[in-house]
mmCIF file of C-alpha atoms and ligand atoms in Angstrom:
data_model
loop_
_atom_site.group_PDB
_atom_site.id
_atom_site.type_symbol
_atom_site.label_atom_id
_atom_site.label_comp_id
_atom_site.label_asym_id
_atom_site.label_seq_id
_atom_site.Cartn_x
_atom_site.Cartn_y
_atom_site.Cartn_z
ATOM 1 C CA MET A 1 -3.624 15.557 -6.229
ATOM 2 C CA ALA A 2 -6.553 17.591 -4.903
ATOM 3 C CA ASP A 3 -9.301 14.993 -4.802
ATOM 4 C CA CYS A 4 -7.257 11.977 -3.790
ATOM 5 C CA ILE A 5 -7.919 10.458 -0.333
ATOM 6 C CA PHE A 6 -4.420 9.018 -0.072
ATOM 7 C CA CYS A 7 -2.771 12.334 -1.054
ATOM 8 C CA LYS A 8 -4.850 13.891 1.750
ATOM 9 C CA ILE A 9 -3.494 11.250 4.141
ATOM 10 C CA VAL A 10 0.052 12.047 2.946
ATOM 11 C CA ASN A 11 -0.391 15.786 3.610
ATOM 12 C CA GLY A 12 -2.218 15.266 6.916
ATOM 13 C CA GLU A 13 -5.644 16.556 5.818
ATOM 14 C CA ILE A 14 -7.153 13.162 6.651
ATOM 15 C CA PRO A 15 -5.956 11.256 9.722
ATOM 16 C CA SER A 16 -4.524 7.778 9.445
ATOM 17 C CA ASN A 17 -3.091 5.121 11.677
ATOM 18 C CA LYS A 18 0.526 5.323 10.470
ATOM 19 C CA VAL A 19 2.836 2.356 10.825
ATOM 20 C CA TYR A 20 5.796 3.580 8.750
ATOM 21 C CA GLU A 21 6.969 6.771 7.091
ATOM 22 C CA ASP A 22 10.048 7.973 5.259
ATOM 23 C CA ASP A 23 10.699 10.683 2.662
ATOM 24 C CA ASN A 24 9.039 8.753 -0.165
ATOM 25 C CA VAL A 25 6.783 6.130 1.376
ATOM 26 C CA LEU A 26 3.906 6.050 3.841
ATOM 27 C CA ALA A 27 2.197 3.027 5.382
ATOM 28 C CA PHE A 28 -0.988 3.029 7.440
ATOM 29 C CA LYS A 29 -3.626 0.600 8.652
ATOM 30 C CA ASP A 30 -6.510 -0.097 6.297
ATOM 31 C CA LEU A 31 -9.785 1.393 7.543
ATOM 32 C CA ASN A 32 -11.655 -1.806 6.714
ATOM 33 C CA PRO A 33 -9.238 -4.631 7.514
ATOM 34 C CA GLN A 34 -9.708 -7.936 5.697
ATOM 35 C CA MET A 35 -7.095 -9.754 7.797
ATOM 36 C CA PRO A 36 -5.681 -9.440 11.347
ATOM 37 C CA VAL A 37 -2.871 -7.401 9.743
ATOM 38 C CA HIS A 38 -3.950 -5.184 6.850
ATOM 39 C CA ILE A 39 -1.601 -2.336 6.016
ATOM 40 C CA LEU A 40 -1.553 -0.103 2.956
ATOM 41 C CA VAL A 41 1.858 0.946 1.674
ATOM 42 C CA ILE A 42 1.917 3.873 -0.747
ATOM 43 C CA PRO A 43 4.399 6.128 -2.500
ATOM 44 C CA LYS A 44 3.843 9.719 -1.334
ATOM 45 C CA LYS A 45 3.914 10.777 -4.979
ATOM 46 C CA HIS A 46 0.514 10.559 -6.666
ATOM 47 C CA ILE A 47 0.602 7.761 -9.237
ATOM 48 C CA GLU A 48 -2.757 6.293 -10.128
ATOM 49 C CA SER A 49 -1.870 2.620 -10.453
ATOM 50 C CA ILE A 50 0.741 0.172 -11.738
ATOM 51 C CA ILE A 51 -0.364 0.889 -15.295
ATOM 52 C CA ASP A 52 0.536 4.569 -14.851
ATOM 53 C CA LEU A 53 4.108 3.925 -13.726
ATOM 54 C CA LYS A 54 6.822 5.643 -15.763
ATOM 55 C CA GLU A 55 10.426 4.572 -16.117
ATOM 56 C CA GLU A 56 11.376 7.441 -13.783
ATOM 57 C CA ASP A 57 9.335 5.744 -11.012
ATOM 58 C CA GLU A 58 11.481 2.591 -10.982
ATOM 59 C CA LYS A 59 13.533 3.648 -7.960
ATOM 60 C CA LEU A 60 10.443 4.771 -6.083
ATOM 61 C CA VAL A 61 8.771 1.388 -6.509
ATOM 62 C CA GLY A 62 11.946 -0.220 -5.192
ATOM 63 C CA LYS A 63 11.709 2.042 -2.136
ATOM 64 C CA VAL A 64 8.106 0.969 -1.578
ATOM 65 C CA PHE A 65 9.194 -2.686 -1.524
ATOM 66 C CA THR A 66 12.132 -1.923 0.770
ATOM 67 C CA ALA A 67 9.602 -0.288 3.108
ATOM 68 C CA ILE A 68 7.388 -3.399 2.927
ATOM 69 C CA ASN A 69 10.412 -5.500 3.910
ATOM 70 C CA LYS A 70 11.095 -3.227 6.919
ATOM 71 C CA ILE A 71 7.456 -3.178 7.998
ATOM 72 C CA ALA A 72 7.205 -6.983 7.791
ATOM 73 C CA ASN A 73 10.264 -7.279 10.022
ATOM 74 C CA ASP A 74 9.075 -4.562 12.430
ATOM 75 C CA ILE A 75 5.635 -6.053 12.981
ATOM 76 C CA GLY A 76 7.055 -9.580 13.138
ATOM 77 C CA VAL A 77 5.394 -11.277 10.178
ATOM 78 C CA ASP A 78 8.686 -12.003 8.408
ATOM 79 C CA LYS A 79 8.746 -15.647 9.598
ATOM 80 C CA GLU A 80 5.072 -16.612 9.260
ATOM 81 C CA GLY A 81 4.701 -14.756 5.981
ATOM 82 C CA PHE A 82 2.393 -12.263 4.382
ATOM 83 C CA ARG A 83 0.772 -11.401 1.071
ATOM 84 C CA VAL A 84 1.155 -8.229 -1.022
ATOM 85 C CA ILE A 85 -1.636 -7.228 -3.410
ATOM 86 C CA SER A 86 -2.072 -4.227 -5.693
ATOM 87 C CA ASN A 87 -5.421 -3.907 -7.416
ATOM 88 C CA CYS A 88 -5.056 -2.200 -10.765
ATOM 89 C CA GLY A 89 -8.094 -0.854 -12.591
ATOM 90 C CA GLN A 90 -11.723 -1.778 -12.964
ATOM 91 C CA ASP A 91 -11.668 -5.574 -13.229
ATOM 92 C CA ALA A 92 -9.426 -5.835 -10.171
ATOM 93 C CA GLY A 93 -11.821 -3.599 -8.227
ATOM 94 C CA GLN A 94 -9.415 -0.738 -7.517
ATOM 95 C CA THR A 95 -11.379 1.850 -5.530
ATOM 96 C CA VAL A 96 -8.683 4.360 -4.584
ATOM 97 C CA LYS A 97 -6.814 5.733 -7.585
ATOM 98 C CA HIS A 98 -3.475 6.221 -5.840
ATOM 99 C CA LEU A 99 -1.020 3.339 -6.178
ATOM 100 C CA HIS A 100 -1.097 1.204 -3.037
ATOM 101 C CA PHE A 101 0.027 -2.199 -1.895
ATOM 102 C CA HIS A 102 -2.101 -4.163 0.555
ATOM 103 C CA VAL A 103 0.075 -6.068 3.040
ATOM 104 C CA LEU A 104 -1.984 -8.881 4.526
ATOM 105 C CA ALA A 105 -0.900 -11.156 7.350
ATOM 106 C CA GLY A 106 -1.757 -12.603 10.720
ATOM 107 C CA LYS A 107 -3.425 -15.872 9.832
ATOM 108 C CA LYS A 108 -2.985 -18.766 7.434
ATOM 109 C CA MET A 109 -4.516 -17.819 4.100
ATOM 110 C CA SER A 110 -6.514 -20.705 2.759
ATOM 111 C CA GLU A 111 -7.869 -19.162 -0.402
ATOM 112 C CA LYS A 112 -5.331 -18.604 -3.121
ATOM 113 C CA ILE A 113 -6.288 -17.044 -6.434
ATOM 114 C CA VAL A 114 -2.849 -17.615 -7.920
HETATM 115 P P1 LIG B 1 -8.481 -0.904 -3.368
HETATM 116 O O1 LIG B 1 -9.859 -1.461 -3.362
HETATM 117 O O2 LIG B 1 -7.420 -1.896 -3.732
HETATM 118 O O3 LIG B 1 -8.396 0.382 -4.168
HETATM 119 O O4 LIG B 1 -8.153 -0.552 -1.862
HETATM 120 C C1 LIG B 1 -8.483 0.643 -1.249
HETATM 121 C C2 LIG B 1 -8.389 0.387 0.236
HETATM 122 O O5 LIG B 1 -8.314 1.633 0.893
HETATM 123 C C3 LIG B 1 -9.589 -0.358 0.842
HETATM 124 O O6 LIG B 1 -9.131 -1.560 1.437
HETATM 125 C C4 LIG B 1 -10.150 0.637 1.857
HETATM 126 O O7 LIG B 1 -10.605 -0.001 3.035
HETATM 127 C C5 LIG B 1 -8.957 1.522 2.123
HETATM 128 N N1 LIG B 1 -9.245 2.874 2.567
HETATM 129 C C6 LIG B 1 -10.076 3.774 1.976
HETATM 130 N N2 LIG B 1 -10.049 4.940 2.641
HETATM 131 C C7 LIG B 1 -9.164 4.786 3.659
HETATM 132 C C8 LIG B 1 -8.693 5.637 4.709
HETATM 133 N N3 LIG B 1 -9.125 6.898 4.834
HETATM 134 N N4 LIG B 1 -7.797 5.132 5.592
HETATM 135 C C9 LIG B 1 -7.374 3.847 5.466
HETATM 136 N N5 LIG B 1 -7.769 3.013 4.501
HETATM 137 C C10 LIG B 1 -8.655 3.464 3.622
HETATM 138 ZN ZN1 LIG B 2 -3.004 10.592 -4.567
#
């Protein structure tokens, strides 16, 4: 999608600090990290948010989570643990309208919303 920052990262128009890539999924470091480890994992396909997922995207979402599993193992947070967050829409404060999963790790998280 022309005006989407994350699509521009996917096609190389905007640089990113990549940590994982395959045919369908890209992961890169968040520009403004909120934790010692803060990685964004996205499908390369432009989908705005969870609410815009179609049945045909089921396999793709599975691939995103398989990638998260691999990344967690690769960077060594599989034992200590990590948190995955996807902000969807206005009330959740979604700022980039391309589906993404924040992977947060690297210290004990004291605040829990849920
Ligand atoms: P959200 O608020 O859930 O939509 O998250 C968007 C995230 O994208 C924020 O944590 C931003 O810091 C991050 N972000 C925005 N632009 C970039 C970029 N060019 N490279 C890496 N992360 C970015
Ligand atoms: Zn996009």
